[in-house]
Coordinates of C-alpha atoms in Angstrom, one line a residue:
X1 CA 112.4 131.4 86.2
X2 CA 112.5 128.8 89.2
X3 CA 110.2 125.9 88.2
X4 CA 107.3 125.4 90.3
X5 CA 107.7 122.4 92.5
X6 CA 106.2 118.8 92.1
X7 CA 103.6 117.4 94.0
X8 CA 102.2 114.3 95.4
X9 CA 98.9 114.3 94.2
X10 CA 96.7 111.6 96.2
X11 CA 93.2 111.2 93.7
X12 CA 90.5 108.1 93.6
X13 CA 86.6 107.6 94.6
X14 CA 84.9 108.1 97.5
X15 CA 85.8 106.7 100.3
X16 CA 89.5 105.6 99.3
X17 CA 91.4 107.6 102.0
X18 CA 92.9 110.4 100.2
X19 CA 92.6 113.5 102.9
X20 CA 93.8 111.1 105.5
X21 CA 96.7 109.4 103.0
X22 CA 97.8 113.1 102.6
X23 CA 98.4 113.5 106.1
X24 CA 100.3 110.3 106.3
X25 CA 102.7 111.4 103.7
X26 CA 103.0 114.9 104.7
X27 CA 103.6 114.2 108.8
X28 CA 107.1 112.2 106.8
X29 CA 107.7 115.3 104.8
X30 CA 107.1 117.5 108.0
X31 CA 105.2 119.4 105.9
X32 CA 101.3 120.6 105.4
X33 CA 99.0 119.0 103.4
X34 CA 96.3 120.6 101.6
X35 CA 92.6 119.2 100.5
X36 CA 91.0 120.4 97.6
X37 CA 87.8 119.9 99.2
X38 CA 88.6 121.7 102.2
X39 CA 90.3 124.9 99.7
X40 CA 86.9 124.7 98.0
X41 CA 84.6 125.1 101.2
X42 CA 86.8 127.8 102.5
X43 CA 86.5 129.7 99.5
X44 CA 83.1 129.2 98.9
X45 CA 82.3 130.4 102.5
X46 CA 79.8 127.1 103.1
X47 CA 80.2 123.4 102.6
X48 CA 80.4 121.4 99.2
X49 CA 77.3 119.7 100.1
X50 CA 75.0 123.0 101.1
X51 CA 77.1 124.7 97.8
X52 CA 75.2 121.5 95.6
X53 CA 72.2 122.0 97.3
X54 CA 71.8 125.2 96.4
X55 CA 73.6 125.7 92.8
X56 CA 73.6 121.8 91.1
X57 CA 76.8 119.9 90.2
X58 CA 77.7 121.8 87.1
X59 CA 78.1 125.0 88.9
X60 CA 80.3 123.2 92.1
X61 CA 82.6 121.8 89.2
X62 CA 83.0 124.9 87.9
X63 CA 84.5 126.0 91.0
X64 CA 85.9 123.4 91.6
X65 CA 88.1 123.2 88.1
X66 CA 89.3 126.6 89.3
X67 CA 90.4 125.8 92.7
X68 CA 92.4 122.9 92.0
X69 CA 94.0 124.0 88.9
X70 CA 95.0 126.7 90.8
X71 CA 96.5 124.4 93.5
X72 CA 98.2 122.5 91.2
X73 CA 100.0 125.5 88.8
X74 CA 101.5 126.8 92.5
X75 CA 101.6 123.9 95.2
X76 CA 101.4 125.6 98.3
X77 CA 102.5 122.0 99.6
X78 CA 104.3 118.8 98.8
X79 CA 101.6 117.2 99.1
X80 CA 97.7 117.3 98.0
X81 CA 94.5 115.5 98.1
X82 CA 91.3 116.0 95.5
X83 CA 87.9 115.6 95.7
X84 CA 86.7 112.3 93.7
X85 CA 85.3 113.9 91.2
X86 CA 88.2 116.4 90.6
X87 CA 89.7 114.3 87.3
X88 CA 86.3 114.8 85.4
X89 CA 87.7 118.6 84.0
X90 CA 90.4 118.4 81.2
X91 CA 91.9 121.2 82.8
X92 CA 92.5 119.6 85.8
X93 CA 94.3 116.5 84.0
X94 CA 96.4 118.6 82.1
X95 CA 97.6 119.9 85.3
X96 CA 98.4 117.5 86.4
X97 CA 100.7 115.9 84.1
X98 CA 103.8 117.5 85.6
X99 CA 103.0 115.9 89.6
X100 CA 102.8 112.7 91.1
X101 CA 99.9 111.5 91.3
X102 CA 99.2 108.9 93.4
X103 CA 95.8 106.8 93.4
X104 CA 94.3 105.5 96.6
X105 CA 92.3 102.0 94.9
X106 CA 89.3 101.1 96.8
X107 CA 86.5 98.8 95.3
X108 CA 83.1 99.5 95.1
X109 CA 81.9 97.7 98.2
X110 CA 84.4 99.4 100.4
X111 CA 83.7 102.7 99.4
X112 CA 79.9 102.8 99.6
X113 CA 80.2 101.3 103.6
X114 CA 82.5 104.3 103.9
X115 CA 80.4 106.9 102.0
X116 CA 76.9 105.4 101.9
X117 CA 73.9 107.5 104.0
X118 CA 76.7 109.7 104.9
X119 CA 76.8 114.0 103.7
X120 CA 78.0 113.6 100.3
X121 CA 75.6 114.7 97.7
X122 CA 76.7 111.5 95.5
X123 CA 76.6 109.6 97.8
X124 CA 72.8 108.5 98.9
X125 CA 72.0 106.6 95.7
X126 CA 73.5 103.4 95.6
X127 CA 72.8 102.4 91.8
X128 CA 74.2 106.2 90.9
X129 CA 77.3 105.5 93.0
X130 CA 78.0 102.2 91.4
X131 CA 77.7 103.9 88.1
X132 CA 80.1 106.5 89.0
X133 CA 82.7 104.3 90.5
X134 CA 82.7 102.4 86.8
X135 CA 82.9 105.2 84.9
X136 CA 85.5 107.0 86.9
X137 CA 88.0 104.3 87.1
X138 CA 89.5 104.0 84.3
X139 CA 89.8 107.7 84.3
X140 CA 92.3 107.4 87.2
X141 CA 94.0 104.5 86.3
X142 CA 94.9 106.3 83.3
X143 CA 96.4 109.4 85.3
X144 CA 97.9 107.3 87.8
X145 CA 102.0 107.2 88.0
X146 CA 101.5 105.2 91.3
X147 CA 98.8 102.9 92.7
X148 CA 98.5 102.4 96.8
X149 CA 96.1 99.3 97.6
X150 CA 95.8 100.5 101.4
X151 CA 95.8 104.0 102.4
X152 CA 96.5 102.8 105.7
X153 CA 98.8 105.2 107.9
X154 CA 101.8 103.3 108.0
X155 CA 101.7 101.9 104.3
X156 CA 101.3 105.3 103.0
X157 CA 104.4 106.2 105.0
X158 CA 106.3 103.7 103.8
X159 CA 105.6 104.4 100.3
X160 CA 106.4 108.0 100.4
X161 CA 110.2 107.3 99.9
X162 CA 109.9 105.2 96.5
X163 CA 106.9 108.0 95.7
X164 CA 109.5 110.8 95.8
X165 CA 111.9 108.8 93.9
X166 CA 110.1 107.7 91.3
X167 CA 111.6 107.8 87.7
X168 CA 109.7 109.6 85.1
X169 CA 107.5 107.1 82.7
X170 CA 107.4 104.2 85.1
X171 CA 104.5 103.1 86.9
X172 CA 104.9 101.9 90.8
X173 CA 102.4 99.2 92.5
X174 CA 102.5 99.8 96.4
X175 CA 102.3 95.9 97.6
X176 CA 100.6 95.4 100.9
X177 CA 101.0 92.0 102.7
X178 CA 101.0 90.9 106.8
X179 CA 104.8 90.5 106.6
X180 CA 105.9 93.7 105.0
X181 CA 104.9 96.5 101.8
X182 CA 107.4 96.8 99.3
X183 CA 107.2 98.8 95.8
X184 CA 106.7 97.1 92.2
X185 CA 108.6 99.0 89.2
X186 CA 106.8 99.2 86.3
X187 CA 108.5 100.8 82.8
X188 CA 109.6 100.2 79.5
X189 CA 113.4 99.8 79.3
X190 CA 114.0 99.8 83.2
X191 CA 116.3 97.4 83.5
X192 CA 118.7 99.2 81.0
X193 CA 118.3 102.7 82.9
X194 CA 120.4 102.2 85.7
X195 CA 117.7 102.7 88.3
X196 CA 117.3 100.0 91.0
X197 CA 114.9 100.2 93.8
X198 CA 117.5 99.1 96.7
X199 CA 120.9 100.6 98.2
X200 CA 123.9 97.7 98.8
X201 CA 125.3 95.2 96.9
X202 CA 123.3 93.2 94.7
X203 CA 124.2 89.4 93.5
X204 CA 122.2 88.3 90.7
X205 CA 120.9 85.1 90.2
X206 CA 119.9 84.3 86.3
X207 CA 120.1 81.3 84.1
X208 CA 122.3 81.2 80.8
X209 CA 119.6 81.9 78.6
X210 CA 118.2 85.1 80.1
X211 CA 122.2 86.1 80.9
X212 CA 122.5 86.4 76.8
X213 CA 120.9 89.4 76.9
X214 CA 120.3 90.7 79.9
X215 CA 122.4 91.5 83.4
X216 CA 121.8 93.2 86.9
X217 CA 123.6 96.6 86.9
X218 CA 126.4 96.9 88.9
X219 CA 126.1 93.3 90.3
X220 CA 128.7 92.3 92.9
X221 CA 128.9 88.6 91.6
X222 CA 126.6 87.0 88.8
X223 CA 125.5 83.5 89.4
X224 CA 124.3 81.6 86.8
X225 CA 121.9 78.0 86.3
X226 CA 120.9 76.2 83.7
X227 CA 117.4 77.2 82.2
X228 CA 114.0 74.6 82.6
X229 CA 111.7 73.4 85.4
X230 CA 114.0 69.9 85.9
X231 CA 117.2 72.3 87.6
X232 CA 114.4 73.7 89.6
X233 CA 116.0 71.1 92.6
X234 CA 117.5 71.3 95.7
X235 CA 120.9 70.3 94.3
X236 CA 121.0 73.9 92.4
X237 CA 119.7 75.5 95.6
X238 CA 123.0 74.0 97.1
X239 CA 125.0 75.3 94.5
X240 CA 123.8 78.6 94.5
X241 CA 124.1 78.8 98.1
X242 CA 127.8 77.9 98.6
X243 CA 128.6 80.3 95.7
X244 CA 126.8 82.9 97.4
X245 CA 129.1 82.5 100.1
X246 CA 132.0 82.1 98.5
X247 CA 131.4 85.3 96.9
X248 CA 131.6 87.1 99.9
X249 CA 127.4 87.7 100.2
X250 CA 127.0 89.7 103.5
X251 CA 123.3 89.5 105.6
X252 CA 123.1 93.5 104.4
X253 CA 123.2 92.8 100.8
X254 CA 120.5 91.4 98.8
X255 CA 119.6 88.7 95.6
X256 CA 118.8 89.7 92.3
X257 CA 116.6 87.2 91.1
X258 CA 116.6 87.5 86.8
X259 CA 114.6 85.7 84.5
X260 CA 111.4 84.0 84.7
X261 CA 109.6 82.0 87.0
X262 CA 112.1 78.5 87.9
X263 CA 114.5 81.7 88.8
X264 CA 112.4 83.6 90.7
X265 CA 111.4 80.1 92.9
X266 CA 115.0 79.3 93.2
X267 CA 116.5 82.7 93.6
X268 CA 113.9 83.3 96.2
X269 CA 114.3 80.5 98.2
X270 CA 118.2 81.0 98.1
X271 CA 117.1 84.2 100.1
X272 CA 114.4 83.2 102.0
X273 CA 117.8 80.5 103.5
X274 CA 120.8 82.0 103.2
X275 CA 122.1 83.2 106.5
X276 CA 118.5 82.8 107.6
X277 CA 117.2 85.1 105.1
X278 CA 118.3 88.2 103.3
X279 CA 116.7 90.7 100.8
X280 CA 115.4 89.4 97.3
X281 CA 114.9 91.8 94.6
X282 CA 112.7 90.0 91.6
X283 CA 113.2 91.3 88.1
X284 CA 110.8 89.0 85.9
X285 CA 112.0 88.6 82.3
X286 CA 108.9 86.3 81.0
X287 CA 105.4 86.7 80.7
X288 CA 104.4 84.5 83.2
X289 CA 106.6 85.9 86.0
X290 CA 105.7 89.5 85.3
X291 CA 102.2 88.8 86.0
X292 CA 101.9 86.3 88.8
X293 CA 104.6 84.4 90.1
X294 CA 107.3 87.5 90.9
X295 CA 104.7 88.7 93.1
X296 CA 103.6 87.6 96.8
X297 CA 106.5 85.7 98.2
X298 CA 106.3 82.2 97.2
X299 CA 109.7 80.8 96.6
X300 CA 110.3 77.2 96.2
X301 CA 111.8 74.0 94.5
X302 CA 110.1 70.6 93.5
X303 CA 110.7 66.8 94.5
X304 CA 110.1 63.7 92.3
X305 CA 107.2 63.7 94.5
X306 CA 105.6 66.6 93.3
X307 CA 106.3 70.1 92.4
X308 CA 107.0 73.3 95.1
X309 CA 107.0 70.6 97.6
X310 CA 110.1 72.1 99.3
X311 CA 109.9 76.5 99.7
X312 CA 109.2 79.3 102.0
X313 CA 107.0 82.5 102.5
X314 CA 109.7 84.7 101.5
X315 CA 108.3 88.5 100.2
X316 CA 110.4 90.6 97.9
X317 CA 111.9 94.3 99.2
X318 CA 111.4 95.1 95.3
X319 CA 110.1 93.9 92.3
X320 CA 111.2 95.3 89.1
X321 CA 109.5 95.0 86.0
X322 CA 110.6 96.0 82.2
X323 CA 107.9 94.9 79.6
X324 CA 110.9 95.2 77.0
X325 CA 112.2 92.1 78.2
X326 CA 109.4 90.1 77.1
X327 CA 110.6 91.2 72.9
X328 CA 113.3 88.6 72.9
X329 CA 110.9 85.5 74.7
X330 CA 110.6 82.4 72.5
X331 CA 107.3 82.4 70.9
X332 CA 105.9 79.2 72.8
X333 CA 107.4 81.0 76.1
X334 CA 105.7 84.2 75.3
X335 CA 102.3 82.3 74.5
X336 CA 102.8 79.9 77.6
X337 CA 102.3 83.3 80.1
X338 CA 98.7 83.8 78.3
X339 CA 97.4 80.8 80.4
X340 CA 98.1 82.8 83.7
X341 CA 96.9 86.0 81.9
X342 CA 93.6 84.1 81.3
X343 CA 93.9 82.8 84.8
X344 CA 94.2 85.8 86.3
X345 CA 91.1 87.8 84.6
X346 CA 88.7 84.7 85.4
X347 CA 89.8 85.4 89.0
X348 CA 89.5 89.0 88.7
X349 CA 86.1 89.2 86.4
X350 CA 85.0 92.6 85.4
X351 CA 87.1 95.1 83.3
X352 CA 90.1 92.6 83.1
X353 CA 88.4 89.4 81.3
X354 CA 86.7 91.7 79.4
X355 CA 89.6 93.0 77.8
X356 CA 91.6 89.6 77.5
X357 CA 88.3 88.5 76.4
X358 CA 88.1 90.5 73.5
X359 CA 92.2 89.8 72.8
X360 CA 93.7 92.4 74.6
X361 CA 97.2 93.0 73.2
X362 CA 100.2 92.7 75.8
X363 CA 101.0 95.5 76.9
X364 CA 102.5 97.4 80.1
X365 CA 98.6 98.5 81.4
X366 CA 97.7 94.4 81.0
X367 CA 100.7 93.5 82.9
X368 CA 99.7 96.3 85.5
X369 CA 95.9 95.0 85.7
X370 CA 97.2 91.8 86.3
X371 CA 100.1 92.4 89.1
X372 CA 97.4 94.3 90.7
X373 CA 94.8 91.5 90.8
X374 CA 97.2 89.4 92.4
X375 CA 98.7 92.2 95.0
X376 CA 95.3 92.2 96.2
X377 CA 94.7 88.7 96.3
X378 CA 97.8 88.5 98.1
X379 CA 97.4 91.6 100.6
X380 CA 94.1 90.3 102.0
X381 CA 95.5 86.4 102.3
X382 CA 99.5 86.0 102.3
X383 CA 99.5 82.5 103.6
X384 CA 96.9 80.8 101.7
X385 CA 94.5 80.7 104.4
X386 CA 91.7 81.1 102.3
X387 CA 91.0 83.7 99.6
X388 CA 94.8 83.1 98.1
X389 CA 94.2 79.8 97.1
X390 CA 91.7 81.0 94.3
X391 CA 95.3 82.1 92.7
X392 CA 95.6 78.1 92.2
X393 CA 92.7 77.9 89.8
X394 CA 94.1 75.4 86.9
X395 CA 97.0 74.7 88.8
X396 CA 95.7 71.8 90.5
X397 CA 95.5 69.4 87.2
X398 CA 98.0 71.8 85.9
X399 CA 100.8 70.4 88.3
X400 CA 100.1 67.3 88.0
X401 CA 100.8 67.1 84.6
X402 CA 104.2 68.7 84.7
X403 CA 105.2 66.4 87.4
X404 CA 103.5 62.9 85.5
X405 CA 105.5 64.1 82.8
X406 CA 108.8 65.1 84.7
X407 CA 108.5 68.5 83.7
X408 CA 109.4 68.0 80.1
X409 CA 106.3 67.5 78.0
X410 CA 105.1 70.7 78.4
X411 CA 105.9 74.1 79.7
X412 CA 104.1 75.6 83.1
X413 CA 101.5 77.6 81.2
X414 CA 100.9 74.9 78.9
X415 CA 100.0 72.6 81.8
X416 CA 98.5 75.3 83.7
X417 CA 95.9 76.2 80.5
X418 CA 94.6 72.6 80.3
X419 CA 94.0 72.8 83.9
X420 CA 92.0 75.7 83.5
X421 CA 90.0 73.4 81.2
X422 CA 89.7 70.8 83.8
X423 CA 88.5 72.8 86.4
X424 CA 85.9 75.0 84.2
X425 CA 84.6 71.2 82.9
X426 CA 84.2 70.3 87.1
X427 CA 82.6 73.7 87.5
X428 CA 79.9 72.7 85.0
X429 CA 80.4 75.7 82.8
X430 CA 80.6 74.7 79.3
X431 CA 79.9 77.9 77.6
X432 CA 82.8 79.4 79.7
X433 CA 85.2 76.5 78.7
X434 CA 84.3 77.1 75.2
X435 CA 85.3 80.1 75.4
X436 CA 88.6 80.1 77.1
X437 CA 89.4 77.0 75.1
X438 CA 89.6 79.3 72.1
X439 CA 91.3 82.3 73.8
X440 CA 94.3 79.6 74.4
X441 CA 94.1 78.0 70.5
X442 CA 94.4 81.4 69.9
X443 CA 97.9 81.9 72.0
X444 CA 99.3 78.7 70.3
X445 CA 98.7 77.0 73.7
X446 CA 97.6 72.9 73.5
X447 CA 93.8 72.3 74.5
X448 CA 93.8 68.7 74.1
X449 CA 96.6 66.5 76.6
X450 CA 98.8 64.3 74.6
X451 CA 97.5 60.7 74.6
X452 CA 100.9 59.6 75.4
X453 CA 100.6 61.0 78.9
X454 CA 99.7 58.6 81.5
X455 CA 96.2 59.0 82.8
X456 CA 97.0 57.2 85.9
X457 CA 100.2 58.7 86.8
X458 CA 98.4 62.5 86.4
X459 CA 95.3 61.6 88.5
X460 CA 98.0 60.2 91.5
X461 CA 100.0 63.3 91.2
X462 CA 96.4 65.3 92.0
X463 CA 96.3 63.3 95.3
X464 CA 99.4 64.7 96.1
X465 CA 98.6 68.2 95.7
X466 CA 100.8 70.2 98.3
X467 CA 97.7 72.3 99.1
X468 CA 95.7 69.3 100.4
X469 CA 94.4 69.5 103.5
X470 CA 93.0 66.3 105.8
X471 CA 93.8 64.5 103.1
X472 CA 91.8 65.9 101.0
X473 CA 92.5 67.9 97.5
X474 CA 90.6 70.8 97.2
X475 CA 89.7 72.4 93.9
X476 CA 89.4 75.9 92.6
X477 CA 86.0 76.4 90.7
X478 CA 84.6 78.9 88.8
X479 CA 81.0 80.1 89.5
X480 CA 81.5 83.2 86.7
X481 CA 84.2 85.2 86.1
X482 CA 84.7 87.5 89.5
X483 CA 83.2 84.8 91.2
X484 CA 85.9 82.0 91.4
X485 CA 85.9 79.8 94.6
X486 CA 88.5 77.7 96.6
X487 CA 88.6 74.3 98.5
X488 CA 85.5 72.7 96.8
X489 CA 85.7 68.8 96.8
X490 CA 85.3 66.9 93.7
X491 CA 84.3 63.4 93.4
X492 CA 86.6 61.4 91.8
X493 CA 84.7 60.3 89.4
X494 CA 84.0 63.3 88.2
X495 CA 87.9 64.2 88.3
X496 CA 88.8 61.3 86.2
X497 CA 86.4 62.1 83.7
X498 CA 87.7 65.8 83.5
X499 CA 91.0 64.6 82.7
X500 CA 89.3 61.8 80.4
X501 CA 88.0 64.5 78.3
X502 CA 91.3 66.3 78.1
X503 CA 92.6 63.4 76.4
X504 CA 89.5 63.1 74.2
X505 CA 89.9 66.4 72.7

């Protein structure tokens, strides 16, 4: 017997777009879509809020278990939409294993604008709708094969072709930003399947290290640099670019940028240039770059005068991520990404620092909580304009260090987690400090700068913080986690004595 066929199946809370997502994607498939919410009410012969008025929420989910299962064992479209609450019923999971199930993420706030004093029965409480929306979201991140930040027409549309296509076992981030959406990979021994995101040719650009055990497939041309933040210069972007050319590169065919984050600047930049810009595809091998930096289209080199000073806006068209690569990082390397991990849940509060609170282990779902923390940082702020600079807590003091030290004393997220240090002591939280102090002993990672390092030299490379503005460096503090907040000055007293107490510890 035929098989029956497989769905998208859009799911998430109220208020995240699903019926209207469906549409999207089903006007590309010329097809119909269906709404389970709109089956339900037909069958029923009345509407899901006169069908809880009159027979409670246990009964409606009884019917509603039966008319979505239903849907789902015999799609009578490509596509679907469920009601929010649909996931609740085991039965309903387990039928959907076999789909595609897409989930439309929308955060508390922006849900209850869209929902609140409207007809839904779950709706007219606020403290019960909060409640709900905790509860059910881990429920369908865990059902989730694909996550879509903005159900927006045209986003949704462009997603449906990496939807369709998506490999069985691997997760896929939709990435929404001002200049362009493009798909994030997720999945355990990716880069070894064959699978790439992107038709042409592809000319990788790794350093030695990385190149011992791992390669783009199918590559047209492999070019390689050699690995640390001091080749990260505008002499290797020369090189790179003149054997681009020389290897025939065409304005059709696209970078492979493979390794960590010095690559991913460099291999990014290289795209963002040659021939005025050409496709990038970033496949992050560390720690570090599979949670922040191959995400959001910085690219960039340093100057003796200070690090990223020279780089451009560039997004990716893919990124590609295999959490199998991290098995053969250097231990220091591996425990140098933590800093960002830690970063990234003080930025994001909630769910996320309480797991990496509590020692999380690394795994692909941290890596996906934290890529999507930054896509949404990102998609609301591409330029640093204003909410994207919160993605430079610690990195202020942080830079500064790697440049007074010329990039060799101590790796990014070394640097990076004792300026996470600095800026919780200017934020006046000591408890919080405390606390992320020992989440970084715990890592291996240094809480205490090397007395050798000149004092002087670190507080003059803070003055010449690229993201100064009037002449002015503004910090990234830390009201709570969730609560983190950019372009606050700082006195510099206060900064010296920050730094001061770095040494001291």
């Amino acid at each position: 017997m035929e098989a029956p066929p497989v769905a998208l199946v859009f799911i998430g809370f109220m208020g995240a777009g699903k019926t209207s997502a469906a549409r999207a994607a089903a006007s590309l498939l010329d097809a119909r879509a269906v709404d389970a919410d709109h089956e339900i009410e037909r069958r029923a012969g009345t509407s899901i809020d006169a069908y809880f008025a009159c027979h409670g929420e246990a009964a409606f989910r009884q019917v509603e278990e039966e008319v979505v299962v239903d849907l789902l064992d015999r799609p009578p479209s490509p596509v679907l939409s469920l009601g929010g609450g649909a996931v609740l019923s085991a039965r309903v999971r387990a039928a959907l294993a076999r789909h595609t199930v897409v989930l439309l993420d929308v955060d508390v706030e922006t849900a209850w604008r869209r929902c609140g004093n409207k007809r839904r029965p779950l709706a007219r409480d606020r403290e019960r709708f909060v409640e709900l929306h905790t509860t059910r979201t881990p429920i369908y991140e865990s059902l989730a094969d694909a996550v879509l930040i903005d159900s927006g027409r045209e986003h949704v549309r462009q997603a449906v072709p990496a939807l369709r296509a998506l490999p069985a076992g691997v997760k896929l981030l939709w990435a929404v930003t001002a200049s362009g959406s493009y798909p994030v990979h997720v999945g355990e021994g990716l880069l070894e399947s064959g699978f790439w995101p992107l038709p042409g040719r592809r000319f990788a650009i790794t350093d030695d290290t990385v190149a011992a055990h791992y390669g783009v497939p199918e590559a047209a041309a492999e070019l390689r640099i050699p690995p640390g933040e001091e080749h990260k210069t505008l002499a290797t972007v020369e090189g790179l670019l003149r054997g681009l050319a020389t290897a025939g590169m065409d304005h059709d065919d696209h970078v492979a940028a493979l390794g960590g984050g010095v690559v991913g600047d460099i291999a990014g930049f290289c795209a963002a240039v040659y021939q005025r810009g050409v496709r990038v595809v970033q496949v992050p091998t560390t720690l570090v770059a599979q949670v922040d930096s191959a995400y959001g289209g910085k690219t960039g080199v340093d100057l003796p005068e200070g690090k990223n000073y020279a780089g451009a806006y560039h997004q990716p068209a893919a990124v590609l991520v295999d959490p199998a690569t991290m098995a053969t990082l250097p231990q220091g390397e591996l425990a140098s990404g933590w800093a960002e991990v830690i970063k990234t849940a003080l930025i994001a509060g909630g769910a996320l620092w309480d797991r990496v609170r509590a020692g999380a282990p690394l795994d692909r779902d941290l890596v996906l909580a934290c890529a999507r923390t930054k896509l949404a940082v990102v998609a609301a702020d591409e330029r640093d304009g204003g909410r994207r600079q919160v993605l430079n807590l610690g990195h202020t003091v942080g830079h500064a260090i790697e440049t007074a030290t010329a990039y060799r004393r101590y790796r990014h997220g070394e640097a990076v987690g004792l300026g996470l240090l600095a800026a919780l002591t200017l934020s006046g939280q000591s408890e919080l400090r405390a606390d992320v102090a020992e989440l970084l002993a715990a890592r291996g990672l240094p809480v205490a700068l090397d007395p050798a390092v000149d004092l002087e030299a670190v507080l003059t490379a803070v003055q010449r913080d690229k993201k100064r503005r009037g002449g002015r460096v503004g910090f990234v503090l830390v009201e709570a986690p969730g609560d983190v907040r950019p372009g606050r000055p700082v006195p510099e007293g206060e900064l010296r004595a920050a730094v001061t107490e770095l040494r001291a510890a």
